[in-house]
Every structure is written in structure tokens, then in C-alpha cells.
Coordinates of C-alpha atoms in Angstrom, one line a residue:
M1 CA -51.4 -15.7 43.7
A2 CA -50.7 -17.7 40.5
A3 CA -47.7 -16.9 38.5
G4 CA -48.5 -15.0 35.4
S5 CA -51.6 -13.4 36.8
D6 CA -52.4 -9.8 35.8
A7 CA -53.4 -8.9 39.4
P8 CA -51.0 -6.5 41.0
Q9 CA -48.4 -8.1 43.2
P10 CA -48.0 -7.1 46.9
P11 CA -45.1 -4.7 47.3
E12 CA -41.9 -5.8 48.9
I13 CA -42.1 -5.0 52.7
Q14 CA -39.2 -2.7 53.5
S15 CA -37.6 -1.5 56.7
A16 CA -37.9 2.2 57.6
D17 CA -34.1 2.7 57.0
A18 CA -34.4 1.5 53.4
I19 CA -36.6 4.4 52.4
E20 CA -34.6 7.2 50.8
G21 CA -35.5 10.9 50.4
S22 CA -37.4 12.1 47.4
N23 CA -38.4 15.4 45.7
A24 CA -41.9 14.0 45.3
W25 CA -44.6 15.0 47.8
R26 CA -45.2 12.1 50.1
V27 CA -48.1 11.1 52.4
L28 CA -47.5 8.3 55.0
V29 CA -50.5 6.3 56.1
L30 CA -49.7 4.7 59.5
L31 CA -51.5 1.5 60.4
S32 CA -51.5 -0.8 63.4
P33 CA -51.8 -4.6 63.0
G34 CA -55.4 -5.5 62.1
D35 CA -56.3 -2.0 60.8
E36 CA -58.2 -1.6 57.5
M37 CA -57.0 0.9 55.0
G38 CA -60.5 2.5 55.1
L39 CA -61.0 6.2 55.5
V40 CA -57.3 6.9 56.3
G41 CA -56.3 5.2 53.0
E42 CA -58.9 7.1 51.0
L43 CA -57.7 10.5 52.4
G44 CA -54.1 9.5 51.8
S45 CA -54.7 8.6 48.2
E46 CA -56.7 11.7 47.6
F47 CA -54.0 13.9 49.0
A48 CA -51.2 12.1 47.0
R49 CA -53.2 12.3 43.8
S50 CA -54.0 16.0 44.2
Q51 CA -50.4 16.9 45.0
K52 CA -49.0 14.5 42.2
G53 CA -47.2 12.7 45.0
E54 CA -46.6 9.3 46.5
L55 CA -48.6 7.2 48.9
I56 CA -46.6 5.2 51.4
L57 CA -48.1 2.6 53.8
A58 CA -46.5 1.7 57.1
C59 CA -47.4 -0.6 59.9
L60 CA -46.3 -0.2 63.5
V61 CA -45.4 -3.5 65.2
P62 CA -43.7 -4.3 68.6
A63 CA -40.0 -4.9 68.1
G64 CA -39.0 -8.5 68.6
D65 CA -42.5 -9.9 68.5
S66 CA -42.6 -12.3 65.5
D67 CA -46.3 -13.0 65.7
R68 CA -47.2 -9.3 65.7
E69 CA -44.7 -8.7 62.9
A70 CA -46.3 -11.4 60.8
H71 CA -49.7 -9.8 61.5
G72 CA -48.3 -6.4 60.5
R73 CA -47.2 -7.9 57.2
E74 CA -50.6 -9.3 56.6
T75 CA -52.1 -5.9 57.3
L76 CA -49.9 -4.2 54.7
E77 CA -50.6 -6.9 52.1
K78 CA -54.3 -6.6 52.7
A79 CA -54.2 -2.9 52.5
F80 CA -52.2 -3.0 49.3
T81 CA -54.8 -5.4 47.7
R82 CA -57.7 -3.1 48.7
A83 CA -55.8 -0.1 47.3
A84 CA -55.1 -1.9 44.0
D85 CA -58.7 -2.9 43.7
D86 CA -59.6 0.8 43.8
E87 CA -56.8 1.8 41.5
I88 CA -54.8 3.4 44.3
T89 CA -51.1 3.3 43.7
V90 CA -49.0 2.4 46.8
H91 CA -45.3 3.3 46.2
H92 CA -43.8 1.7 49.4
A93 CA -44.9 -0.6 52.2
I94 CA -42.9 -0.3 55.4
L95 CA -42.7 -2.2 58.6
I96 CA -41.7 -0.1 61.6
P97 CA -40.6 -1.9 64.8
V98 CA -41.5 0.0 68.0
K99 CA -39.9 -0.6 71.4
D100 CA -42.1 -0.1 74.5
N101 CA -44.8 1.6 72.4
Q102 CA -42.4 4.6 71.9
I103 CA -43.3 5.5 68.3
L104 CA -42.0 9.1 68.3
D105 CA -38.3 8.5 67.5
P106 CA -38.7 5.8 64.7
V107 CA -41.5 7.7 63.0
R108 CA -39.6 11.0 63.1
R109 CA -36.5 9.2 61.6
L110 CA -38.7 7.8 58.8
V111 CA -40.1 11.3 58.2
A112 CA -36.7 12.9 58.0
N113 CA -35.0 10.2 55.9
G114 CA -37.9 9.5 53.7
S115 CA -38.9 13.2 53.1
I116 CA -42.4 12.7 54.3
D117 CA -44.8 15.7 54.1
L118 CA -48.0 14.4 55.7
I119 CA -48.8 11.6 58.2
L120 CA -52.3 10.2 58.4
M121 CA -53.3 7.7 61.1
R122 CA -56.1 6.7 63.4
S123 CA -56.5 8.1 66.8
D124 CA -55.1 6.2 69.8
R125 CA -52.6 6.7 72.6
K126 CA -49.7 6.5 70.1
A127 CA -51.3 9.1 67.8
A128 CA -51.6 11.5 70.7
E129 CA -47.9 11.2 71.4
L130 CA -47.0 11.7 67.8
L131 CA -49.3 14.7 67.5
K132 CA -47.0 16.7 69.8
K133 CA -43.9 16.5 67.6
P134 CA -44.6 14.7 64.3
G135 CA -41.8 16.2 62.2
C136 CA -44.2 17.1 59.4
D137 CA -47.9 17.9 58.9
I138 CA -50.2 15.3 60.6
G139 CA -53.8 14.3 60.5
I140 CA -55.3 12.1 63.2
L141 CA -58.7 10.5 62.3
R142 CA -61.2 9.8 65.0
G143 CA -64.6 8.1 64.6
K144 CA -66.6 4.9 65.0
R145 CA -64.7 1.8 63.9
E146 CA -67.3 0.9 61.3
Q147 CA -66.9 4.4 59.8
L148 CA -63.1 4.2 59.6
D149 CA -62.9 0.6 58.4
Q150 CA -65.0 1.0 55.3
E151 CA -63.2 0.1 52.1
P152 CA -62.0 3.2 50.2
A153 CA -64.5 2.6 47.3
A154 CA -67.3 2.5 49.8
T155 CA -66.3 5.5 51.8
L156 CA -66.8 8.2 49.1
I157 CA -65.9 11.3 51.0
D158 CA -67.7 14.0 49.2
S159 CA -68.5 16.9 51.6
I160 CA -65.9 18.2 54.1
L161 CA -66.6 20.7 56.9
V162 CA -63.7 22.8 58.2
P163 CA -64.5 24.9 61.3
T164 CA -62.1 27.7 61.9
T165 CA -61.4 30.8 63.9
G166 CA -58.6 31.9 61.6
G167 CA -55.8 29.8 63.2
P168 CA -52.7 28.6 61.3
N169 CA -53.5 24.9 61.5
T170 CA -56.8 25.2 59.7
G171 CA -55.1 27.6 57.3
R172 CA -52.6 24.9 56.4
A173 CA -55.4 22.4 56.2
F174 CA -57.1 24.6 53.6
E175 CA -53.9 24.7 51.6
L176 CA -53.9 20.9 51.4
L177 CA -57.6 20.7 50.7
L178 CA -57.5 23.3 48.0
P179 CA -56.6 21.0 45.1
L180 CA -59.7 18.9 46.1
V181 CA -62.3 21.6 45.6
D182 CA -63.2 20.5 42.1
Q183 CA -64.1 17.0 43.2
H184 CA -65.3 17.7 46.8
K185 CA -67.6 20.1 48.6
I186 CA -65.6 22.0 51.2
T187 CA -67.2 24.3 53.6
A188 CA -65.4 26.8 55.9
L189 CA -67.5 27.3 59.1
Y190 CA -67.3 30.1 61.7
V191 CA -69.5 29.6 64.8
A192 CA -70.5 32.9 66.4
P193 CA -71.6 32.6 70.0
E194 CA -75.1 33.9 70.4
H195 CA -74.4 36.0 73.5
L196 CA -72.0 38.2 71.4
G197 CA -74.9 39.4 69.2
G198 CA -75.4 39.8 65.5
R199 CA -72.3 41.8 64.8
E200 CA -70.3 38.7 65.5
R201 CA -71.7 37.2 62.4
V202 CA -70.2 40.0 60.3
H203 CA -66.9 39.4 62.1
G204 CA -67.1 35.7 61.3
Y205 CA -67.4 36.4 57.6
S206 CA -64.4 38.7 57.8
I207 CA -62.4 35.9 59.6
L208 CA -63.3 33.4 56.9
R209 CA -62.4 35.8 54.1
Q210 CA -59.0 36.5 55.6
T211 CA -58.2 32.9 56.3
L212 CA -59.3 31.6 52.9
S213 CA -57.5 34.4 51.1
A214 CA -54.3 33.7 53.0
S215 CA -54.5 30.0 52.1
D216 CA -55.4 30.7 48.4
A217 CA -58.7 29.0 49.1
A218 CA -60.9 32.0 48.5
E219 CA -62.3 30.5 45.3
G220 CA -64.3 27.2 45.5
V221 CA -64.7 27.0 49.2
R222 CA -68.1 27.7 50.6
R223 CA -68.3 30.1 53.6
K224 CA -70.8 29.7 56.4
V225 CA -71.4 31.5 59.7
T226 CA -73.8 30.1 62.1
M227 CA -75.0 31.3 65.5
A228 CA -75.0 28.9 68.4
P229 CA -75.0 28.8 72.3
S230 CA -71.4 27.5 72.1
V231 CA -68.7 26.9 69.5
T232 CA -68.8 23.2 70.2
R233 CA -72.5 22.9 69.7
G234 CA -72.5 25.0 66.6
I235 CA -69.8 22.7 65.0
V236 CA -71.6 19.5 66.1
E237 CA -75.0 20.6 64.8
E238 CA -73.6 21.7 61.5
A239 CA -71.6 18.5 61.1
A240 CA -74.8 16.5 61.6
E241 CA -75.9 17.9 58.2
D242 CA -74.8 16.4 54.9
Y243 CA -71.0 16.1 55.6
D244 CA -68.8 13.1 55.4
L245 CA -65.8 14.4 57.3
V246 CA -65.0 17.2 59.8
V247 CA -61.5 18.7 59.8
V248 CA -60.4 20.7 62.9
G249 CA -57.1 22.4 63.6
A250 CA -55.3 21.3 66.7
N251 CA -55.4 23.9 69.4
E252 CA -51.8 25.0 70.1
N253 CA -52.6 27.9 72.5
P254 CA -52.8 26.8 76.2
L255 CA -54.5 30.1 77.1
D256 CA -57.4 29.5 74.7
R257 CA -57.9 26.0 76.3
V258 CA -58.0 27.6 79.8
M259 CA -60.4 30.3 78.8
F260 CA -62.7 28.5 76.4
G261 CA -62.1 24.8 77.1
D262 CA -60.7 22.2 74.7
I263 CA -63.1 22.7 71.8
V264 CA -61.3 20.2 69.6
A265 CA -61.6 17.5 72.2
A266 CA -65.3 18.3 72.7
V267 CA -66.0 18.2 68.9
V268 CA -64.2 14.9 68.6
R269 CA -66.2 13.5 71.5
E270 CA -69.6 14.7 70.5
S271 CA -69.5 14.5 66.7
R272 CA -71.2 11.6 65.0
K273 CA -69.2 12.1 61.9
P274 CA -65.5 11.1 61.4
V275 CA -63.2 13.9 62.6
M276 CA -59.6 14.6 61.5
I277 CA -57.5 16.6 63.9
F278 CA -54.9 18.5 61.8
R279 CA -51.6 20.0 62.9
R280 CA -49.1 21.7 60.7
H281 CA -45.4 21.1 61.0
R282 CA -43.6 23.6 63.3
R283 CA -39.8 23.5 62.8
V284 CA -37.5 24.1 65.7
G285 CA -37.5 27.8 66.6
S286 CA -40.2 28.6 64.0
G287 CA -43.1 28.9 66.4
L288 CA -43.1 32.7 66.8
L289 CA -42.0 33.3 63.3
G290 CA -44.6 30.9 62.0
R291 CA -47.4 32.8 63.9
I292 CA -46.1 36.1 62.7
D293 CA -46.0 34.9 59.1
W294 CA -49.6 33.5 59.4
Q295 CA -50.9 36.8 60.8
L296 CA -49.2 38.8 58.1
R297 CA -50.7 36.6 55.5
R298 CA -54.1 37.1 57.0
L299 CA -53.9 40.8 57.6
M300 CA -51.8 42.1 54.7
P301 CA -53.2 42.6 51.2
H302 CA -53.1 39.2 49.6
L303 CA -52.9 38.7 45.8
N304 CA -55.1 36.0 44.4
K305 CA -53.6 33.4 42.1
E306 CA -54.6 35.2 38.9
A307 CA -52.9 38.5 40.0
R308 CA -49.8 36.5 41.2
D309 CA -49.5 34.8 37.8
E310 CA -49.8 38.1 36.0
T311 CA -47.2 39.7 38.3
Y312 CA -44.9 36.8 37.8
S313 CA -45.1 36.9 34.0
R314 CA -44.5 40.6 34.0
I315 CA -41.5 40.6 36.3
R316 CA -39.9 37.5 34.7
Q317 CA -40.2 39.1 31.2
N318 CA -38.6 42.3 32.5
S319 CA -35.8 40.4 34.1
R320 CA -34.8 38.8 30.8
P321 CA -31.9 40.7 29.2
G322 CA -32.4 42.0 25.7
I323 CA -31.1 44.7 23.4
N324 CA -33.2 47.4 25.0
F325 CA -31.9 46.4 28.5
Y326 CA -28.2 46.8 27.4
V327 CA -28.8 50.0 25.5
L328 CA -30.6 51.6 28.5
I329 CA -27.9 50.4 30.9
A330 CA -25.2 51.9 28.7
L331 CA -27.0 55.2 28.3
S332 CA -27.8 55.4 32.0
A333 CA -24.2 54.7 33.0
A334 CA -23.0 57.5 30.6
I335 CA -25.5 60.0 31.9
A336 CA -24.7 59.2 35.5
S337 CA -21.0 59.4 34.9
F338 CA -21.2 62.9 33.3
G339 CA -23.6 64.0 36.0
L340 CA -21.2 62.9 38.7
L341 CA -18.2 64.6 37.0
Q342 CA -20.3 67.8 36.6
N343 CA -21.4 67.7 40.2
S344 CA -25.0 67.9 38.9
P345 CA -27.6 66.1 41.1
A346 CA -30.3 66.7 38.6
V347 CA -28.4 64.8 35.9
V348 CA -27.7 62.0 38.3
I349 CA -31.4 61.7 39.1
G350 CA -32.1 61.5 35.4
A351 CA -29.7 58.6 35.1
M352 CA -31.6 56.8 37.8
L353 CA -34.9 57.1 35.9
V354 CA -33.3 55.7 32.7
A355 CA -31.7 52.6 34.4
P356 CA -33.6 49.3 34.0
L357 CA -31.4 47.5 36.6
M358 CA -34.2 47.5 39.2
S359 CA -36.3 45.0 37.3
P360 CA -33.8 42.0 37.3
I361 CA -32.9 42.8 41.0
V362 CA -36.6 42.5 41.9
G363 CA -36.7 39.4 39.8
L364 CA -33.9 38.0 42.0
G365 CA -36.2 38.5 45.0
L366 CA -39.2 36.8 43.3
S367 CA -37.1 33.8 42.0
M368 CA -35.7 33.4 45.6
V369 CA -39.1 33.2 47.2
L370 CA -40.5 30.9 44.5
G371 CA -37.4 28.7 44.5
E372 CA -37.2 28.7 40.7
L373 CA -33.6 27.9 39.8
H374 CA -33.8 28.8 36.1
F375 CA -35.5 32.2 36.9
L376 CA -32.8 32.9 39.5
Q377 CA -30.0 32.1 37.1
M378 CA -31.6 34.3 34.4
A379 CA -32.0 37.3 36.7
S380 CA -28.5 36.8 38.1
R381 CA -27.1 36.9 34.6
S382 CA -29.1 40.0 33.8
V383 CA -27.7 41.8 36.9
G384 CA -24.2 40.6 36.3
R385 CA -24.0 41.7 32.7
G386 CA -25.7 45.0 33.4
V387 CA -23.2 45.7 36.2
L388 CA -20.3 44.9 34.0
L389 CA -21.6 47.1 31.1
A390 CA -22.2 50.0 33.5
L391 CA -18.6 49.7 34.9
V392 CA -17.1 49.7 31.4
V393 CA -19.0 52.7 30.2
S394 CA -18.3 54.7 33.4
A395 CA -14.6 53.8 33.3
I396 CA -14.4 55.1 29.7
V397 CA -16.2 58.4 30.6
G398 CA -14.0 58.6 33.8
T399 CA -10.8 58.9 31.8
I400 CA -11.4 62.6 31.3
Q401 CA -11.0 63.0 35.0
I402 CA -7.6 61.4 35.2
G403 CA -5.1 63.6 37.1
Q404 CA -7.9 65.7 38.6
P405 CA -9.5 65.5 42.1
L406 CA -12.8 63.6 42.4
P407 CA -15.9 65.8 42.5
N408 CA -18.1 65.9 45.6
E409 CA -20.9 64.0 43.9
V410 CA -18.4 61.1 43.4
L411 CA -17.0 61.3 46.9
A412 CA -20.5 61.3 48.4
R413 CA -21.0 57.8 47.2
T414 CA -17.8 56.3 48.5
A415 CA -18.6 56.1 52.2
P416 CA -21.8 54.1 52.8
N417 CA -23.3 53.6 56.2
L418 CA -26.4 51.9 57.8
L419 CA -28.6 54.7 56.6
D420 CA -28.0 53.6 53.0
L421 CA -29.0 50.1 54.0
G422 CA -32.3 51.5 55.4
V423 CA -32.9 53.4 52.2
A424 CA -32.3 50.2 50.1
L425 CA -34.6 48.2 52.4
F426 CA -37.6 50.4 52.0
S427 CA -36.9 50.9 48.3
G428 CA -37.0 47.2 47.8
L429 CA -40.3 46.9 49.8
A430 CA -41.9 49.7 47.9
G431 CA -40.6 48.5 44.5
A432 CA -42.0 45.0 44.8
Y433 CA -45.3 46.2 46.2
A434 CA -45.7 48.7 43.4
L435 CA -45.0 46.0 40.8
C436 CA -47.7 43.8 42.3
Y437 CA -50.4 46.4 42.2
S438 CA -51.1 48.4 39.0
Q439 CA -52.7 51.2 41.0
A440 CA -49.4 51.8 42.8
A441 CA -47.3 51.8 39.6
G442 CA -46.9 55.6 39.8
A443 CA -44.5 55.1 42.7
L444 CA -41.9 53.3 40.5
P445 CA -40.1 56.4 39.3
G446 CA -39.7 57.5 43.0
V447 CA -38.5 54.0 43.8
A448 CA -35.9 54.1 41.0
I449 CA -34.6 57.4 42.4
A450 CA -34.4 56.2 46.0
A451 CA -32.7 52.9 45.0
A452 CA -29.9 54.7 43.3
L453 CA -28.4 51.7 41.6
V454 CA -26.4 53.1 38.6
P455 CA -24.7 56.1 40.2
P456 CA -22.7 53.9 42.7
L457 CA -21.6 51.8 39.7
A458 CA -20.5 54.9 37.8
T459 CA -18.6 56.0 40.9
V460 CA -16.8 52.6 41.0
G461 CA -15.7 53.0 37.4
I462 CA -14.6 56.6 37.7
A463 CA -12.7 56.1 40.9
A464 CA -11.0 53.0 39.6
V465 CA -9.9 54.5 36.3
T466 CA -8.5 57.6 38.1
G467 CA -6.5 55.4 40.6
N468 CA -8.7 56.0 43.7
Y469 CA -9.1 52.4 44.5
D470 CA -10.1 52.8 48.1
R471 CA -12.9 55.1 46.9
S472 CA -13.9 52.6 44.3
L473 CA -14.2 49.9 46.9
G474 CA -16.4 52.2 49.0
A475 CA -18.7 52.8 46.1
L476 CA -18.8 49.1 45.3
L477 CA -19.8 48.4 48.9
L478 CA -22.7 50.9 48.4
F479 CA -23.9 49.1 45.3
G480 CA -23.6 45.7 47.0
T481 CA -25.7 47.0 49.9
N482 CA -28.4 48.2 47.5
L483 CA -28.3 45.0 45.5
I484 CA -28.5 42.6 48.4
T485 CA -31.0 44.6 50.4
I486 CA -33.4 45.4 47.6
A487 CA -33.5 41.8 46.4
S488 CA -34.1 40.6 50.0
A489 CA -36.7 43.2 50.7
S490 CA -38.5 42.3 47.5
A491 CA -38.5 38.6 48.4
L492 CA -40.1 39.5 51.8
T493 CA -42.8 41.5 50.1
F494 CA -43.5 38.8 47.6
F495 CA -43.6 36.2 50.3
I496 CA -46.1 38.2 52.4
L497 CA -48.3 38.8 49.3
G498 CA -48.6 35.0 48.8
F499 CA -45.8 34.1 46.4
R500 CA -44.3 30.7 47.5
P501 CA -43.9 27.2 46.2
T502 CA -46.8 24.8 46.5
P503 CA -46.6 21.9 49.0
S504 CA -45.8 19.5 46.1
E505 CA -42.8 21.6 44.9
K506 CA -40.3 20.1 47.3
E507 CA -37.2 21.0 45.2
E508 CA -38.4 24.6 44.8
R509 CA -38.9 24.8 48.6
L510 CA -35.4 23.5 49.2
I511 CA -33.9 26.1 46.8
Q512 CA -36.0 28.8 48.5
A513 CA -34.7 27.8 51.9
R514 CA -31.1 27.9 50.7
T515 CA -31.3 31.2 48.9
V516 CA -33.1 32.8 51.8
R517 CA -30.4 31.6 54.2
L518 CA -27.7 33.0 51.8
A519 CA -29.5 36.3 51.5
V520 CA -29.9 36.6 55.3
A521 CA -26.2 35.8 55.8
L522 CA -25.1 38.4 53.2
L523 CA -27.4 40.9 54.8
V524 CA -25.9 40.3 58.2
I525 CA -22.3 40.5 56.9
N526 CA -23.2 43.7 55.0
A527 CA -24.9 45.2 58.1
V528 CA -21.8 44.4 60.2
I529 CA -19.5 46.1 57.7
L530 CA -21.7 49.1 57.5
G531 CA -22.1 49.2 61.2
I532 CA -18.4 49.4 61.6
A533 CA -18.2 52.1 59.0
T534 CA -21.1 54.0 60.6
Y535 CA -19.4 53.9 64.0
G536 CA -16.2 55.2 62.4
L537 CA -18.1 58.0 60.8
F538 CA -19.8 58.8 64.1
Q539 CA -16.4 59.0 65.8
E540 CA -15.1 61.3 63.1
N541 CA -18.1 63.6 63.3
K542 CA -17.8 63.7 67.1
L543 CA -14.1 64.5 66.9
T544 CA -14.9 67.3 64.3
A545 CA -17.5 68.8 66.7
D546 CA -15.1 68.6 69.7
V547 CA -12.3 70.2 67.8
E548 CA -14.4 73.0 66.3
G549 CA -15.8 73.6 69.8
A550 CA -12.3 73.8 71.2
I551 CA -11.3 76.3 68.6
E552 CA -14.3 78.4 69.1
R553 CA -13.6 78.6 72.9
S554 CA -9.8 78.9 72.6
L555 CA -9.3 81.5 69.9
P556 CA -10.8 84.5 71.7
L557 CA -8.5 83.8 74.7
I558 CA -5.5 84.2 72.5
A559 CA -6.4 86.6 69.7
G560 CA -9.3 88.6 71.2
G561 CA -12.8 88.8 69.7
E562 CA -11.9 90.0 66.2
A563 CA -10.2 86.8 65.0
R564 CA -12.5 84.5 62.9
V565 CA -12.1 81.0 61.5
E566 CA -12.0 81.0 57.7
G567 CA -13.9 78.1 56.1
I568 CA -14.1 74.6 57.6
P569 CA -11.0 73.4 59.6
E570 CA -9.4 70.3 58.1
I571 CA -9.0 67.5 60.7
G572 CA -7.1 64.3 60.2
R573 CA -5.5 61.6 62.2
R574 CA -2.2 59.7 62.0
E575 CA -0.5 57.2 64.2
G576 CA 2.5 58.3 66.2
N577 CA 3.1 58.3 69.9
G578 CA -0.6 57.7 70.4
E579 CA -3.1 59.0 67.9
I580 CA -2.1 62.4 66.6
I581 CA -4.8 64.9 65.6
E582 CA -3.7 67.0 62.6
L583 CA -5.5 70.3 62.4
D584 CA -5.2 72.7 59.4
L585 CA -6.7 76.0 60.5
V586 CA -7.1 79.2 58.6
I587 CA -7.9 82.4 60.7
R588 CA -8.8 85.9 59.5
A589 CA -7.6 88.5 61.9
P590 CA -6.6 92.3 61.8
R591 CA -3.0 91.4 62.7
D592 CA -0.4 88.7 62.3
F593 CA 0.1 86.0 65.0
S594 CA 3.4 85.6 66.7
A595 CA 5.0 82.2 67.1
E596 CA 4.2 82.4 70.8
E597 CA 0.6 83.1 70.1
G598 CA 0.4 80.1 67.7
D599 CA 1.9 77.8 70.4
A600 CA -0.5 79.2 73.0
L601 CA -3.5 78.5 70.7
Q602 CA -2.3 75.0 70.1
A603 CA -1.9 74.4 73.9
A604 CA -5.3 76.0 74.6
I605 CA -7.0 73.7 72.1
K606 CA -5.2 70.6 73.6
R607 CA -6.2 71.6 77.1
D608 CA -9.9 72.1 76.0
L609 CA -10.0 68.7 74.3
A610 CA -8.4 66.9 77.2
A611 CA -10.8 68.6 79.6
R612 CA -13.8 67.2 77.6
G613 CA -12.5 63.6 77.6
V614 CA -11.2 63.4 74.0
E615 CA -8.5 60.8 73.9
F616 CA -5.5 61.6 71.7
G617 CA -1.7 61.5 71.9
D618 CA -0.9 64.9 70.6
L619 CA -2.2 67.7 68.4
A620 CA -0.3 69.1 65.4
L621 CA -1.5 72.5 64.3
D622 CA -0.9 74.0 60.9
L623 CA -2.0 77.6 61.3
T624 CA -2.5 80.2 58.5
V625 CA -3.4 83.8 59.5
V626 CA -5.0 86.0 56.8
K627 CA -4.4 89.6 57.8
V628 CA -7.6 91.7 57.3
N629 CA -7.4 95.5 57.2
R630 CA -10.7 97.1 58.3
Y631 CA -11.7 100.5 57.1
G632 CA -14.6 102.6 58.4
P633 CA -17.5 103.9 56.2
P634 CA -17.0 107.1 54.2
A635 CA -17.5 110.3 56.2
D636 CA -20.9 112.1 55.8
P637 CA -20.1 115.5 54.0
E638 CA -22.5 117.5 56.2
T639 CA -21.1 116.0 59.4
A640 CA -17.6 116.8 58.1
A641 CA -18.6 120.4 57.4
E642 CA -20.1 120.9 60.8
D643 CA -17.0 119.4 62.4
G644 CA -14.9 121.9 60.3

């Protein structure tokens, strides 16, 4: 090529190790020496353009074979020239040496190091090997050589047929094809076997509706259900119509292949049109979770893009702190603090309804699942500032309680357990769901009450300012439980309803993965702490029941049937020679107890506890006897006269 020519220069041929990762969406077109760019190149360029990504060409050559390596370089240069003629931008050209035809390891290394999102290649033995574990989404093209070798400008893929039974591979294929619907005719096909009758046609339309909705392809994709003697024949006959490409999802279910045969292989074998076998990427350990996610997306109510955009705008706006947010937080904290100090549940509930803290916490969940860093930072600042303001206000109100015991409403929020985590979990699920559907918005006040975000914060401030720091930490744990669990549950709801980064938003997907891992880790840590606290509470309740039962059985033996326990016995523990149970007991009886009777009652309670397997070192009894004088009813005057 002459110097100074305006024609595009062939790219520098690079090694696979020289390609660095990128946040851009990347499609890799794999060629063998002598391959034309053809149909594979056209599809690669279409996908790269639709995702605003990069197209990378690579050629597989035998390692150490200089002749084949030179042939591979010629193949890449020729493919680049053809691409340039059709105004297709190639960002990298790579030569991949392969030892003993084992392409899996070198290609997977390139996929990992180069952040490849999709592989496209022609079908051969090497492709069949790579299809098993590609490391990313992969499309294998099969067809007559003259069909695959056409220059991109001559191929002109216009109409695409996608047969589906609702599996995740075709679902993922629809996600990739969705940006192409404006320039291409895409048809989703369900083949209903004739022997199943006409009702199968209705079922087919339901399958197509669910699959397209879960893939956000409900708009713009044509749906068609056809009856045929077999699924394979139905697909082949439909493909014979005016279609340029058939896209089929790889069959991952061995049981289906045993029961129904390998439909994909049969379609590839019998179709006269080019066929692309598509398989989504399955990360290690994600097989079951991926199938569950796909089924939830198909079966759960799924928001369309317009509804998701509206929900996103509303939640993001409500997550932004403003003067109204701070005023309501301050008022809510003040109301909650006074309600706690008055032991008034009604006032505390009113404070929950006033508090706007639920909105930015739900915003945390939405920003996590979308991977939007700016939104996440904004929602985090809103939550942090709201929490700080609520603590300051509650501490100021709490100064009136200095030197006095904490009310029961305060104490009730200082010992969280796993039940509180369950309440927060379902509150988050309900809150996010209600915010997504206007017809469910009436549930939001109930969600605000169930979430109980401000009362624990008010308890933290009151307990801290009165010097009850251990109680303050307990209330802070309760708020942390609510915050983490509600945000995580909200994220789960949004994810199921269709909120997630697009395939081209690689940076957002990375942020999503990191924040989700962090949320799961915090949830696990929190659950462990609450599990320990719950176990301790269970042990305390069991000890209380055992001691009360021992008192009930032992007291009549010592004092007869007229003695009664006054109020609730106070039971404590302290370390000594083994664990010592401290029992503060008040008894109402018609006479005083002697010291010997007190010792006998203590010994009887100890024997009863030991007989029932309660482990303890000793029992300390603080006994108070309240003497009660009983008087009979007034005498009946007539009866008294007769007796006289």
C-alpha cells in the first residue's frame, strides 16, 4: 500500500497477552487461516455497533508453524481490509498460537485478560470444544461455506428467527438482539407439537410473552406460534420462509436431550439457512442460581422499560436530600424520642409515619443493583446525614431522662434478634415492590411502620446521653440490621423486576457485583451476631421458665398452699464457683418465714433445677415475705340472729 494513501492501514497484529482489559463491551470474532470475515464478521460488527462496543478479530494458528502463522496474518489483514471497505471498525487484530488443537485454555485466557463479552466463530471441532466452557457468551455459526463466506456488504442479514421454549440461552440471545430490532426483523417462534392439541398454541403464546418480557424484548419482536408434527420440523419449515439467520439456544439439559432428542443438532443439520447456536456464560457455581434467576424473571411480574424508568426517576429524586428531608427527619426523631420517654406506642408509630428515611435506603438498594456509583454515593450521604441528625435530636430530647431509669419502650429496642432481621427483610421486599407499582402504594404507610427506622435511632441517642452505652449499642445494632436488610431486600426486589445494567455497561456491572458481595457479607455478619444474641435470649427464657417452674413446685412443699409468688421473679447470673443463679423472690403468705424455711426453699429449688438438667454452680436466693392477714366476709345479720 503506497505511503500517504488515505486507505486504512492494516492493524498491528498483536499477541493475545498484549490485549488489556477494558470497560467497553467487546465482541471477539475467531477465525481460522483462510476464513473469510463473512457472516461472522457482519454479526460481530452489528453487535459491537449496537452495544457501542469494540470489535476484535483473532486468528487461531498452530503454535510453532511459521507457514500457518503467516497464513493467519494474511487472513487477519484480508479481514481487516474487507471490514474497512464496509466501514466496520476493527479495534484489535490478534494471533493466537494453539498447541495440539487445544484452543480452550488460550481463548479463555484472552477472554479473561481482554474482558471479552461475546465470542463469534464458525462451527468446527474446535468450536464444539469451546462451546462447553467459553468463559463468556458464545455464538457458533453453522451453514454452507458459500453462505458464511459472503462479504459483509453482500450478506445483509435482515430477518432473524429465534425458536424458543423459554430457556435462559434464548432469553440471553434476545437481550443481545434487542438493540437490533429497529434495523432488523426479529421473530420469536414457539413450535407446538400437533399431538398436544390446540391448547398448546395458547401455552406457546404465554411462553413467548414471558420470555420476551423477561428479556425486555416484548416490544419490537414479532411472536409466532406454529403447529407441526415435531419441533424440529416446525423450526425448519418456518426457517425456509423469508429469514436470513436462525438463532437457537444451546441445550444444557441432558434430560431434555434424552426425552426429546437433540433438537438443536437436528435443526442445524436440516436447516438450509445459516444457524447460530448461542450459549450464555455460566460462571462457576452459578448454574443453579442462574436458572433460578431466569425462572423468577419469567414468572414474576416484570416491569417494562418505561415503568422502570419512571420508578428510577421517582426513587432517585426521593433519595436526594433537601430541606424537607432534614426537617422531617428532625421532627420524626423528636416525636419518636418523646414517645419512647412517655412509653407511648401510638406516638412512636406516628414518628415512623413521618420519617422519610425509608426512601434513601430503598435508593441504596436500587443503586446497588444498577451499579450506579453516583446514585449510590448520593443515597449513602442522605442516609448518613439523616442518621446523624436523628441522633443529635434524640440526644437533646434524652437529656430530660438523665438520672432516671430507661422506660420499657426504650429497653424494648436494645436487644435485637433474628426476628427483627426477618421483619426488616420482608419490609424491604414490600417497600420496593410498592414503590414499583402505583396500585400497591397504599401499603407504604404499613411498610414504614414495620421498618421502624427512626425509633431505634432515637433509642441510641437517649441511651447514650443517659450513660447506658451497652443499651445504646444494642439499639444501634437494631438500626444497622434494619438498614442493611432493607437495602439488600430492596435490591433483590428490583433485580427480579428487571432492574440491572445493560450488557454494554461493564463498569456498572462491576460495581453491582462488588456492592452485592459487600451487602451479602454484611448480612451474614449481622445474622451471625443476631443468631448469637437470639441463642442467648433463648437460654435466658429457658432458664426463666425452669426457675419459675421450680418455684411453683417447691413453694407448696415448704409453705403450704396459701403462699403465692408476688409479681415476676427477678433472675440474674454472675460468675463465681461455676455460674451462680441470683433469684430475687417476693412471696405473699399469711405468716412470716423462718430462716430454716428460707433455707429449705432455696435447697428445694436447687434440687428441682438439678433434677431437670439445668447446669449451674449455685443458687443465691433473696427472699422477701409479705405477710397477708385474711379476714372473712361480714356476718349475715339474719344468720347471726338465728344463731343467737
